[in-house]
Short mmCIF file of C-alpha atoms in Angstrom, two decimals:
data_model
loop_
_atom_site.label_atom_id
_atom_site.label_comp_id
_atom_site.label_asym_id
_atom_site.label_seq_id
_atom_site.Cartn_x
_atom_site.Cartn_y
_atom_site.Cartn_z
CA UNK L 1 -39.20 33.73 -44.50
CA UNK L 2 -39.67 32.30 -48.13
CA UNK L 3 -37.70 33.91 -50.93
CA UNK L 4 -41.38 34.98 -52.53
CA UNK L 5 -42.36 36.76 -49.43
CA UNK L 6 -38.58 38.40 -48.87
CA UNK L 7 -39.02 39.46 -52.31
CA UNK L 8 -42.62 41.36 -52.23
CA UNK L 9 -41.26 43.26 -48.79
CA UNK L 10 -37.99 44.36 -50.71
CA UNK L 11 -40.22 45.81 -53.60
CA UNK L 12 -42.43 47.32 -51.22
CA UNK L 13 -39.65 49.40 -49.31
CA UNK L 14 -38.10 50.23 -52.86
CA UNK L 15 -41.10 51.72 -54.11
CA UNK L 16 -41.64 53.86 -50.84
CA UNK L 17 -37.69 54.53 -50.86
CA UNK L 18 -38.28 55.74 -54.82
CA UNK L 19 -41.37 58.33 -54.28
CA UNK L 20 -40.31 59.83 -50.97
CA UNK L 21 -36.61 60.51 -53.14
CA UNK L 22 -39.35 61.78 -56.12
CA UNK L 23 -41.11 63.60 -53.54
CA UNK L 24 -37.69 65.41 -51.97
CA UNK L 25 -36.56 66.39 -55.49
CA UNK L 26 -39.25 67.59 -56.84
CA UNK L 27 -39.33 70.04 -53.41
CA UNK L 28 -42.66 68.54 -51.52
CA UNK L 29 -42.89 68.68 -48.57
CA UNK L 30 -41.28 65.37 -46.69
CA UNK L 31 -44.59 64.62 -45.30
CA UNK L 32 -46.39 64.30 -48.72
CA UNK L 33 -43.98 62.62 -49.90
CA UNK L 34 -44.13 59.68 -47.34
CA UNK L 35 -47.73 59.51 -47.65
CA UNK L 36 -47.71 59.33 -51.20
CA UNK L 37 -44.78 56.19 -50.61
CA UNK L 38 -47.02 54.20 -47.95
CA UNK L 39 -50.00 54.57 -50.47
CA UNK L 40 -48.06 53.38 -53.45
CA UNK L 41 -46.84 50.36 -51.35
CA UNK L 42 -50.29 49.62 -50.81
CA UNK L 43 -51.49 49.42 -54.00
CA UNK L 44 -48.50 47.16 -55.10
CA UNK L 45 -48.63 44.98 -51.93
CA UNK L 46 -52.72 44.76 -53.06
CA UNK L 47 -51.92 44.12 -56.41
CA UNK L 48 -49.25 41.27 -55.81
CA UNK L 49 -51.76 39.97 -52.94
CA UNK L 50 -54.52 39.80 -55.44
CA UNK L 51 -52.19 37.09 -57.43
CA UNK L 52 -52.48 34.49 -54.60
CA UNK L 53 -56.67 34.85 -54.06
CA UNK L 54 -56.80 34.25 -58.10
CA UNK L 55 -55.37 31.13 -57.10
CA UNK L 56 -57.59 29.88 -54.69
CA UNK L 57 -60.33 31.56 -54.96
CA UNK L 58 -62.33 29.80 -58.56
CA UNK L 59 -66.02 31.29 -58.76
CA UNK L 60 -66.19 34.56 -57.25
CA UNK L 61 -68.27 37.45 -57.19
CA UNK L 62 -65.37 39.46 -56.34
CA UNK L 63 -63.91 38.81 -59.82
CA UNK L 64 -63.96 42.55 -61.19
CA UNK L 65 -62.21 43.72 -58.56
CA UNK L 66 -59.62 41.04 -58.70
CA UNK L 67 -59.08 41.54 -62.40
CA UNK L 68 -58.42 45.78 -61.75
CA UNK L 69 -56.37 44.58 -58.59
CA UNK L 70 -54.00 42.32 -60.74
CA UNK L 71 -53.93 45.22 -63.41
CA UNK L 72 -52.09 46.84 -61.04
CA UNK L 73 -48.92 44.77 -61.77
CA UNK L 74 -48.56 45.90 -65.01
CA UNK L 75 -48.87 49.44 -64.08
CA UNK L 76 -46.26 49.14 -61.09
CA UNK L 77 -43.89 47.36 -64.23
CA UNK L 78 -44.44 50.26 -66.63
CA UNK L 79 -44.25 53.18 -63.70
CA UNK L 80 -41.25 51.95 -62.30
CA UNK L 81 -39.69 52.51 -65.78
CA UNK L 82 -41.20 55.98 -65.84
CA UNK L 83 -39.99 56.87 -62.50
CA UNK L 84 -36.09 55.41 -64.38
CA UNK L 85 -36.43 57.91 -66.46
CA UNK L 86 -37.98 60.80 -64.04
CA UNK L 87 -34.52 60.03 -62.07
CA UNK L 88 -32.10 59.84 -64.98
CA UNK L 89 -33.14 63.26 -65.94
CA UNK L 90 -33.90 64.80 -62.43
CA UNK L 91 -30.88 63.32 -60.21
CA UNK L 92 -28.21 64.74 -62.53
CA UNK L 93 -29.81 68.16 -62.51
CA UNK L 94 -30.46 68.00 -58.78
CA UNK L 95 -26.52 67.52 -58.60
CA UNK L 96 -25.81 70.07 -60.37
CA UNK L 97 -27.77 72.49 -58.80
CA UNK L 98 -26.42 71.61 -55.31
CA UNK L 99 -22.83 72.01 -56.55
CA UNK L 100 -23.96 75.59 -58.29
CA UNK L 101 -25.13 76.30 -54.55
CA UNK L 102 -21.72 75.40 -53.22
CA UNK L 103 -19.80 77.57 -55.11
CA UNK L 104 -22.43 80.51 -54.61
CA UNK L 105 -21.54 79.71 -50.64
CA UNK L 106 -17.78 79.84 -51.60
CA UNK L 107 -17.53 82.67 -53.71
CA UNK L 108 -15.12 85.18 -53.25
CA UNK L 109 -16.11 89.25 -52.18
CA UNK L 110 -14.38 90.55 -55.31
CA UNK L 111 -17.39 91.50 -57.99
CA UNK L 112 -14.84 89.89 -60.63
CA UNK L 113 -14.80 86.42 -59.08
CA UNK L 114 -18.45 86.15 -58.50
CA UNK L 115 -20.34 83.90 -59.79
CA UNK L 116 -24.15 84.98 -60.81
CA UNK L 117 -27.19 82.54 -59.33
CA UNK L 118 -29.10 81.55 -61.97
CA UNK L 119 -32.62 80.55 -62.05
CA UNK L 120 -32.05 76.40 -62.51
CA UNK L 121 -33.77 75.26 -59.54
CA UNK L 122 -37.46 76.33 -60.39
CA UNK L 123 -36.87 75.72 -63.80
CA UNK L 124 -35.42 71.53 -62.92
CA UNK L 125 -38.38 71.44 -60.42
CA UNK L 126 -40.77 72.45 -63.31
CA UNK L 127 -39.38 69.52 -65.60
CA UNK L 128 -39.17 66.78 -63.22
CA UNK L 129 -42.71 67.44 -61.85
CA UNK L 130 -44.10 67.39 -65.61
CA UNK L 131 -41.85 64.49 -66.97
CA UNK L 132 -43.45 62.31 -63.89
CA UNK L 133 -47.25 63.62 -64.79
CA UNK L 134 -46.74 62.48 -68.24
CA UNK L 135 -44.64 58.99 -67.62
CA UNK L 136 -47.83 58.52 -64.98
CA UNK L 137 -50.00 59.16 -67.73
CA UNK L 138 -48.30 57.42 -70.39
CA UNK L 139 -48.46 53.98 -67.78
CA UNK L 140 -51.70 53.97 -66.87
CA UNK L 141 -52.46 54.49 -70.91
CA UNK L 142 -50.18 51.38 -71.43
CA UNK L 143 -52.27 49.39 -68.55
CA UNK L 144 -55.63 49.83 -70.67
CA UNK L 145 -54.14 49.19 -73.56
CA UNK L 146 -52.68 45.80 -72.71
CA UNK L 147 -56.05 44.98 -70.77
CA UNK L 148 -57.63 45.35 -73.98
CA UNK L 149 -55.07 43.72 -76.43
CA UNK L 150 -55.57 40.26 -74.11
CA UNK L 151 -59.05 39.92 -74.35
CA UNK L 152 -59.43 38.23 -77.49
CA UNK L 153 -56.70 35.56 -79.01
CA UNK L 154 -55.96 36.28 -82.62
CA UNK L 155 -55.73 33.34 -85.22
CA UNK L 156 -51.69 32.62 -86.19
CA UNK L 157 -51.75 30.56 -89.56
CA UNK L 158 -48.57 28.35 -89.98
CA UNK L 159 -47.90 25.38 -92.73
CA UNK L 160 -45.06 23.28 -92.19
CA UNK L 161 -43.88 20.60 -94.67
CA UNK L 162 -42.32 17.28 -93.87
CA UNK L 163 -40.89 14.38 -96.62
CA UNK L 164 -41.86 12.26 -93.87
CA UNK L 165 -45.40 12.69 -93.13
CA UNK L 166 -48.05 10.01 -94.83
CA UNK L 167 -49.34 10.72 -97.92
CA UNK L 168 -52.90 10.45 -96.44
CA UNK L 169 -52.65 13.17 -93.74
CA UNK L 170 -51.53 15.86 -96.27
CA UNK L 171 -52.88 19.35 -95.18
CA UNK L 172 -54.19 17.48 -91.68
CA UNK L 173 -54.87 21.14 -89.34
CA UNK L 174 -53.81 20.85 -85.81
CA UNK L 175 -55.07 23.83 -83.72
CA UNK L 176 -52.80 24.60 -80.81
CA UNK L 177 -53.90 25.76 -77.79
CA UNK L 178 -51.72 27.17 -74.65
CA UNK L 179 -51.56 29.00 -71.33
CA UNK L 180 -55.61 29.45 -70.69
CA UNK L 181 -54.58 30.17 -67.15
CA UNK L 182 -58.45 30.10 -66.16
CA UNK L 183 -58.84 31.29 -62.85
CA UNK L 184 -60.87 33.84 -60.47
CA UNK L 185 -59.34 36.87 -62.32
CA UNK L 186 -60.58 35.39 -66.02
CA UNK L 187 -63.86 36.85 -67.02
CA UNK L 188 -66.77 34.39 -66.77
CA UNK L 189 -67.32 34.89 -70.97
CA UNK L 190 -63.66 34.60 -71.86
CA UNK L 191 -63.53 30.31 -72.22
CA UNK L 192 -66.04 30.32 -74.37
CA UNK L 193 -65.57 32.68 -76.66
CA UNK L 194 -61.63 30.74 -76.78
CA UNK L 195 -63.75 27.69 -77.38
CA UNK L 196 -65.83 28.99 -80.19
CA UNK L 197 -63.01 30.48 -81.76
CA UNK L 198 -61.13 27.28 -82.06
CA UNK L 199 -64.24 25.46 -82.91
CA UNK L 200 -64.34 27.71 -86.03
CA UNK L 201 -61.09 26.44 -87.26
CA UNK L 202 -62.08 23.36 -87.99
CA UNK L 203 -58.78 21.56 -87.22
CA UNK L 204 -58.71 18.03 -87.45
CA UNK L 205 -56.99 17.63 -84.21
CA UNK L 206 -56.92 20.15 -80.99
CA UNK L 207 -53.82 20.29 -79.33
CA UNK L 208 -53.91 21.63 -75.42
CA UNK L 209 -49.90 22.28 -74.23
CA UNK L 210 -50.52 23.33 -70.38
CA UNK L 211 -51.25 25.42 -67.66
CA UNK L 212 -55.09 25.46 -68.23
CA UNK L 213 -56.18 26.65 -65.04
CA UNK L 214 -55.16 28.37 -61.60
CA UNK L 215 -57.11 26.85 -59.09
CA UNK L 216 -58.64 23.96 -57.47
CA UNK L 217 -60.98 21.40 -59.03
CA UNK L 218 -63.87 22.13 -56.39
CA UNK L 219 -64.02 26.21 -57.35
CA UNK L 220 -63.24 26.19 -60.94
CA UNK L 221 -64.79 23.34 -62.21
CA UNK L 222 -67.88 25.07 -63.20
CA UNK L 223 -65.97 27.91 -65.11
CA UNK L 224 -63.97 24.92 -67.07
CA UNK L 225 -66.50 23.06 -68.45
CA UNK L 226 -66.76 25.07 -71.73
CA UNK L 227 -63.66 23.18 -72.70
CA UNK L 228 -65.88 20.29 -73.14
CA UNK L 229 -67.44 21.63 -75.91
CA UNK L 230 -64.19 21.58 -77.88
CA UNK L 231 -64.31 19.49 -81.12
CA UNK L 232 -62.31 18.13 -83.72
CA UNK L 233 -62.81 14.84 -85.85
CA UNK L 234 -59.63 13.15 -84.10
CA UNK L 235 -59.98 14.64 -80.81
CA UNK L 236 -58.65 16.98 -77.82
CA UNK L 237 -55.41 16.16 -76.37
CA UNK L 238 -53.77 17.44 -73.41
CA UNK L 239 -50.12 17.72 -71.91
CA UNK L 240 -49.97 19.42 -68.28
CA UNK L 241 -48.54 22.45 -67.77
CA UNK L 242 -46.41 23.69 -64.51
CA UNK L 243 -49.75 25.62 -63.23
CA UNK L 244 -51.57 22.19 -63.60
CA UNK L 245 -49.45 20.16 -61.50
CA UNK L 246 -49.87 23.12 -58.52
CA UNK L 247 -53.27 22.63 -57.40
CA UNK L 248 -54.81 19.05 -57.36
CA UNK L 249 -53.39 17.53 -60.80
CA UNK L 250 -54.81 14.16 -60.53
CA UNK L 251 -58.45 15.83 -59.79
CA UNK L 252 -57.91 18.04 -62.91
CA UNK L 253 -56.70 14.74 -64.92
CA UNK L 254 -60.15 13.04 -64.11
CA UNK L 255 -61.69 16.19 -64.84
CA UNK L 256 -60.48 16.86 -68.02
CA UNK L 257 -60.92 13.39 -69.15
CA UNK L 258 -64.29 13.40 -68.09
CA UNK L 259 -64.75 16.26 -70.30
CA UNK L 260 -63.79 13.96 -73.61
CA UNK L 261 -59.86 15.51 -73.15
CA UNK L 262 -57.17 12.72 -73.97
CA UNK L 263 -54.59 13.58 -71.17
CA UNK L 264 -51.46 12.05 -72.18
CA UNK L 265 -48.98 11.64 -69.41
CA UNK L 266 -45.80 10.14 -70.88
CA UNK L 267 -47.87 8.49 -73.23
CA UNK L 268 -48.42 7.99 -77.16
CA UNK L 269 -51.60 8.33 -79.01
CA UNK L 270 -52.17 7.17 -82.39
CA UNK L 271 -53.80 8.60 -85.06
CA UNK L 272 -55.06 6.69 -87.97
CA UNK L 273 -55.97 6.97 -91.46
CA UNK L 274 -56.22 3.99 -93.69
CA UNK L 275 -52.51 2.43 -93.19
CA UNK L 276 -51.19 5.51 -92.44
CA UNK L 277 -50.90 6.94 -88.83
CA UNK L 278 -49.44 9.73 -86.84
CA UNK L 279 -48.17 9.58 -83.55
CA UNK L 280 -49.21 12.36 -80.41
CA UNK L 281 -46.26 11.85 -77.75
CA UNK L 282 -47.38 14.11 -74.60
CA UNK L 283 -44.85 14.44 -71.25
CA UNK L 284 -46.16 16.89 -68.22
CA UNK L 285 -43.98 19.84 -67.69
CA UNK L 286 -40.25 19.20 -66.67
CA UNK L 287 -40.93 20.48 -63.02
CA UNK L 288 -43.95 17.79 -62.56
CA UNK L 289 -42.80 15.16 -59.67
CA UNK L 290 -43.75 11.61 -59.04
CA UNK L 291 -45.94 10.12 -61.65
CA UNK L 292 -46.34 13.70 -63.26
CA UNK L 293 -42.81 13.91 -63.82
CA UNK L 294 -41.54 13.96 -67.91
CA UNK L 295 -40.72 10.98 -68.74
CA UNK L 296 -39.85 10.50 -72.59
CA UNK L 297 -37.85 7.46 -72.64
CA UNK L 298 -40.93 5.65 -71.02
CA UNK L 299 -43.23 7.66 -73.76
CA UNK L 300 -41.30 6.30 -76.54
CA UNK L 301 -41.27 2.60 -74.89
CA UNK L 302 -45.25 3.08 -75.14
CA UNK L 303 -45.86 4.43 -78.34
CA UNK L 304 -43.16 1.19 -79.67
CA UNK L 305 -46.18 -0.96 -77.69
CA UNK L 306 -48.07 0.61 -79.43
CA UNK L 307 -47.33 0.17 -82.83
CA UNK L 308 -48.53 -2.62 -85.00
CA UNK L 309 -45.38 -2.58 -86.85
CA UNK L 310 -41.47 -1.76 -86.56
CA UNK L 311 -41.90 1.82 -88.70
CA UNK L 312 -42.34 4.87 -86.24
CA UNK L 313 -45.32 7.52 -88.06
CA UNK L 314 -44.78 10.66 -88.41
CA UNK L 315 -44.20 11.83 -84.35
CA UNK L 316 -45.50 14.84 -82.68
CA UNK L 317 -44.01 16.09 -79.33
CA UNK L 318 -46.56 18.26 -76.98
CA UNK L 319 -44.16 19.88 -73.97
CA UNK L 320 -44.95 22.60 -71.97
CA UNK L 321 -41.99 24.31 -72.02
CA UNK L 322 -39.67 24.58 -75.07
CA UNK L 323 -36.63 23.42 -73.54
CA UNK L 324 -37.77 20.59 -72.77
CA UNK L 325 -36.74 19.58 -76.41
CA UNK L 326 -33.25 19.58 -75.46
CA UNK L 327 -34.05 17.12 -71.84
CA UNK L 328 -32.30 13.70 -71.94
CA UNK L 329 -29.18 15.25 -74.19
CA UNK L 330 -31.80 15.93 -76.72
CA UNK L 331 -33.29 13.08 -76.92
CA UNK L 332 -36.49 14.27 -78.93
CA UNK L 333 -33.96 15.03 -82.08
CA UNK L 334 -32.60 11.27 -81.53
CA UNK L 335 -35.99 9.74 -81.73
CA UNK L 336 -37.41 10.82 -85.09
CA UNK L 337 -39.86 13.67 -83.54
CA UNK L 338 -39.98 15.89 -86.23
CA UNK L 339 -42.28 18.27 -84.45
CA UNK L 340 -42.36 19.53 -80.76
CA UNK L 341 -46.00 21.47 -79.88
CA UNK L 342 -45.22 23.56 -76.16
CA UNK L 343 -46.19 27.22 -74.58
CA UNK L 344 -45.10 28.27 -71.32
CA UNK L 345 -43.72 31.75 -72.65
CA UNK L 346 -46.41 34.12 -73.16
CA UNK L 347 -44.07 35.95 -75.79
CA UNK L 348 -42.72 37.43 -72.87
CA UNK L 349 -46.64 39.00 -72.07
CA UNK L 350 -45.08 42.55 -71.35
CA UNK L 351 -42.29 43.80 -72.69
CA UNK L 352 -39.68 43.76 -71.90
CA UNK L 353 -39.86 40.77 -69.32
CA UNK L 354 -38.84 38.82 -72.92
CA UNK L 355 -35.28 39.24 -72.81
CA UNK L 356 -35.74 37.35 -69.14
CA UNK L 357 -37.64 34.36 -70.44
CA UNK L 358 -35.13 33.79 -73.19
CA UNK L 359 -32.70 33.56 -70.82
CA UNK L 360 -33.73 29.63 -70.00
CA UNK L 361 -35.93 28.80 -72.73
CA UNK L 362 -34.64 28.24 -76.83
CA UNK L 363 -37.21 30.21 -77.96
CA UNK L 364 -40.26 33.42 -76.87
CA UNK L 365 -42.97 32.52 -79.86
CA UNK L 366 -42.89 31.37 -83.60
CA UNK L 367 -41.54 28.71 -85.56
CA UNK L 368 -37.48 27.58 -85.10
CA UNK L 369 -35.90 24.54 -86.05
CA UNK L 370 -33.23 22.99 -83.53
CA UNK L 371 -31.34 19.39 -84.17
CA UNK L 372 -34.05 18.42 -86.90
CA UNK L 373 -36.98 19.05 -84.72
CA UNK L 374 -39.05 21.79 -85.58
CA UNK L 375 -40.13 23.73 -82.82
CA UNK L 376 -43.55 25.81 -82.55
CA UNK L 377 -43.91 27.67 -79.56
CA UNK L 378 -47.73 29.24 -78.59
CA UNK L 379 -47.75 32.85 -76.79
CA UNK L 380 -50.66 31.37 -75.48
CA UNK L 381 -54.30 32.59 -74.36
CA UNK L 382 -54.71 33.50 -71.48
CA UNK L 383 -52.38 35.74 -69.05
CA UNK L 384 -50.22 34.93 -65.63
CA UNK L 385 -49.97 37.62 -62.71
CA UNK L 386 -51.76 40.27 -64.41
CA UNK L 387 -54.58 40.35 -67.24
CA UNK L 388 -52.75 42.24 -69.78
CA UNK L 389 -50.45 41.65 -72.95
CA UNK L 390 -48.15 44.35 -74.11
CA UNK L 391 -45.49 43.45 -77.64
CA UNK L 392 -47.38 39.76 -76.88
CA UNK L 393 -50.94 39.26 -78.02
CA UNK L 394 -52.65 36.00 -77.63
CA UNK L 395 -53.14 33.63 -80.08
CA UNK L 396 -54.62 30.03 -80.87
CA UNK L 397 -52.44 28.64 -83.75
CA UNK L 398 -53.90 26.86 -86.31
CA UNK L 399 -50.77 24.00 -88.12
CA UNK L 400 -51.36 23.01 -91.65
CA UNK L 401 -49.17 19.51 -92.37
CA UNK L 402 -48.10 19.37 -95.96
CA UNK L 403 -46.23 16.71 -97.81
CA UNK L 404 -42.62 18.11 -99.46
CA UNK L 405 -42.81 15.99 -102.11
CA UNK L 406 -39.81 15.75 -104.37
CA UNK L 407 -40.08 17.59 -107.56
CA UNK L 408 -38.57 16.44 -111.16
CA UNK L 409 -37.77 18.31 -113.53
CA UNK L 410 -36.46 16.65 -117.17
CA UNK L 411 -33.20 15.76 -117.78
CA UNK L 412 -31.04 17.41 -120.81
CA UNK L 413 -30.50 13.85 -122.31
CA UNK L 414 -33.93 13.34 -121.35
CA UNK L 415 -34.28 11.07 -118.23
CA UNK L 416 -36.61 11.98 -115.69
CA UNK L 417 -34.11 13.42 -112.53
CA UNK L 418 -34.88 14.79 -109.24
#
């Protein structure tokens, strides 16, 4: 049995184990209460199962109902921390109206020593049953909302300034784009109103760091080919994600090129203007294998090929994942990349599933700086597992290169200084 498959039965149980308790202490009857368990577990085990058809699926006129079915995840995260706080309010009071029982059992026949029954049991009952109605509420209200927030990417403006970058590509836009995670739960309109939206930036170049799809070639193919229509005056480029290198990555390679995409796969790609260039480095995602394995070292032995002369450009890094900036004992910093372009994070998508992803990765969104290398990580477009955002909204950011040029001011004994 794989670990996936141990892990969805375990959840299952737990969830039936957690609303037959809810069911017992808010005084249902037992059989209600297992009912209402078995029909929870359904709906999780439907909405987990939904996950793998979005997979394989592509094209599908079953999409609507996919799309409500993987919802579902998002509402089991955001009841299960309702039901926390159901139980940290109605366990303790379920305690202490057993032990108030007790002593009512034990008390002594002298009027003196008795102790008086009060009315806590209807009253915990009351509180527990209307603290679940509202957290109930309050999760399905959070569902929607995140639904909603992660149907349309917002525009991130960033402008980062270099002493190294040439003269001629001063305020050169790069558009980054991350995460699409196209697949048979993505509504058929979504890619291209992504594409016309980063279209309207006018970038110069369009920068694609992974997991563009969940499928196969054969079913999605037809919902992907908006991403042809992507433009920019130097080009699309593409680094593969984890989610690319699942499901036929050498089909979606042709594919993409075929669409006018410049797939780079441990490979440099120059960009010129006048004697002036910049360089693109791309490496797949550090769990590729084989030939769609990361490979830097061999990335930085092609872009030297390259190279008409012994002077590296200005260098650009595009990496999945953001810790791949520290692979081959940080090897990026070492080779004069001043800028490393990845996703993989989805800001965490809900919160608080954040704190988790920062526990192997340097950074959740935004700009950072690490060894010399500045690092901008994408929240990314689209969504994994379920189609909602909560605390994580999609976004295409759109990089404005500037020269820091040195600034002089006079001198007291008037020389020109810096």
């Amino acid at each position: 049995m794989s670990l996936t498959t141990t892990l969805l039965i375990a959840g299952i149980l737990l969830w039936c184990y957690l609303f037959i308790a809810l069911g017992v202490l808010t005084k249902l009857k037992l059989g209600w209460a297992i009912l209402t368990g078995a029909i929870l577990a359904l709906a999780v085990a439907g909405s987990l199962g939904s996950i793998l058809f979005t997979s394989t699926l592509g094209s599908t006129p079953y999409r609507l109902p996919l799309m409500v079915a993987s919802l579902g995840v998002t509402e089991m995260v955001y009841l299960s921390a309702a039901l926390v706080v159901v139980y940290l309010v109605g366990v303790p009071w379920w305690i202490i109206h057993l032990t108030r029982k007790k002593l009512l059992r034990n008390k002594t026949a002298s009027p003196a020593r008795a102790v008086e029954e009060t009315p806590l049991a209807p009253v915990y009952v009351l509180v527990v049953r209307f603290l679940a109605v509202i957290m109930i509420a309050v999760s399905l209200f959070i569902s929607a909302y995140g639904f909603i927030k992660a149907q349309r990417p917002a525009i991130t403006e960033v402008t980062l300034s270099y002493k190294e970058l040439p003269r001629s590509f001063n305020g050169m836009k790069i558009a980054l784009v991350s995460d699409l995670h196209i697949g048979a739960a993505t509504r058929s309109s979504f890619l291209e109103m992504v594409v016309s939206q980063v279209n309207a930036q006018q970038a110069d170049v369009i920068i694609i760091a992974g997991d563009s799809v969940d499928g196969f070639v054969k079913d999605l193919g037809e919902e992907m080919t908006p991403l042809g229509e992507l433009f920019a005056p130097y080009g699309v480029v593409m680094a593969t994600g984890n989610h690319d290198t699942h499901l036929d990555p050498w089909g979606w390679i042709d594919y993409f090129s075929a669409q006018g995409i410049t797939v780079l796969t441990n490979e440099a790609l120059f960009l010129h203007k006048g004697h002036d260039h910049i360089e693109i480095l791309g490496i797949p995602d550090r769990y590729g294998y084989d030939d769609l394995g990361p490979n830097l070292p061999a990335t930085l032995e092609h872009a030297q090929s390259g190279r008409n002369d012994e002077t590296p450009g200005f260098r650009i890094l595009v990496a999945h994942q953001p810790n791949q900036l520290f692979d081959n004992d940080s090897l990026a910093s070492r080779s004069g990349i001043s800028l490393q372009l990845s996703g993989h994070t989805h800001g965490g998508q809900l919160w608080p599933t954040g704190y988790y992803t920062m526990a192997n990765q340097p950074a959740l969104d935004g700009v950072h700086e690490f060894d010399g290398v500045t690092l901008v990580t994408s929240r990314g477009i689209g969504n994994w597992l379920t189609p909602a955002r909560i605390g994580a909204d999609p976004e295409i950011i759109v990089i404005t290169l500037t020269r820091d040029e040195p600034t002089y001011t006079p001198d007291p004994s008037g020389n020109v200084g810096g």
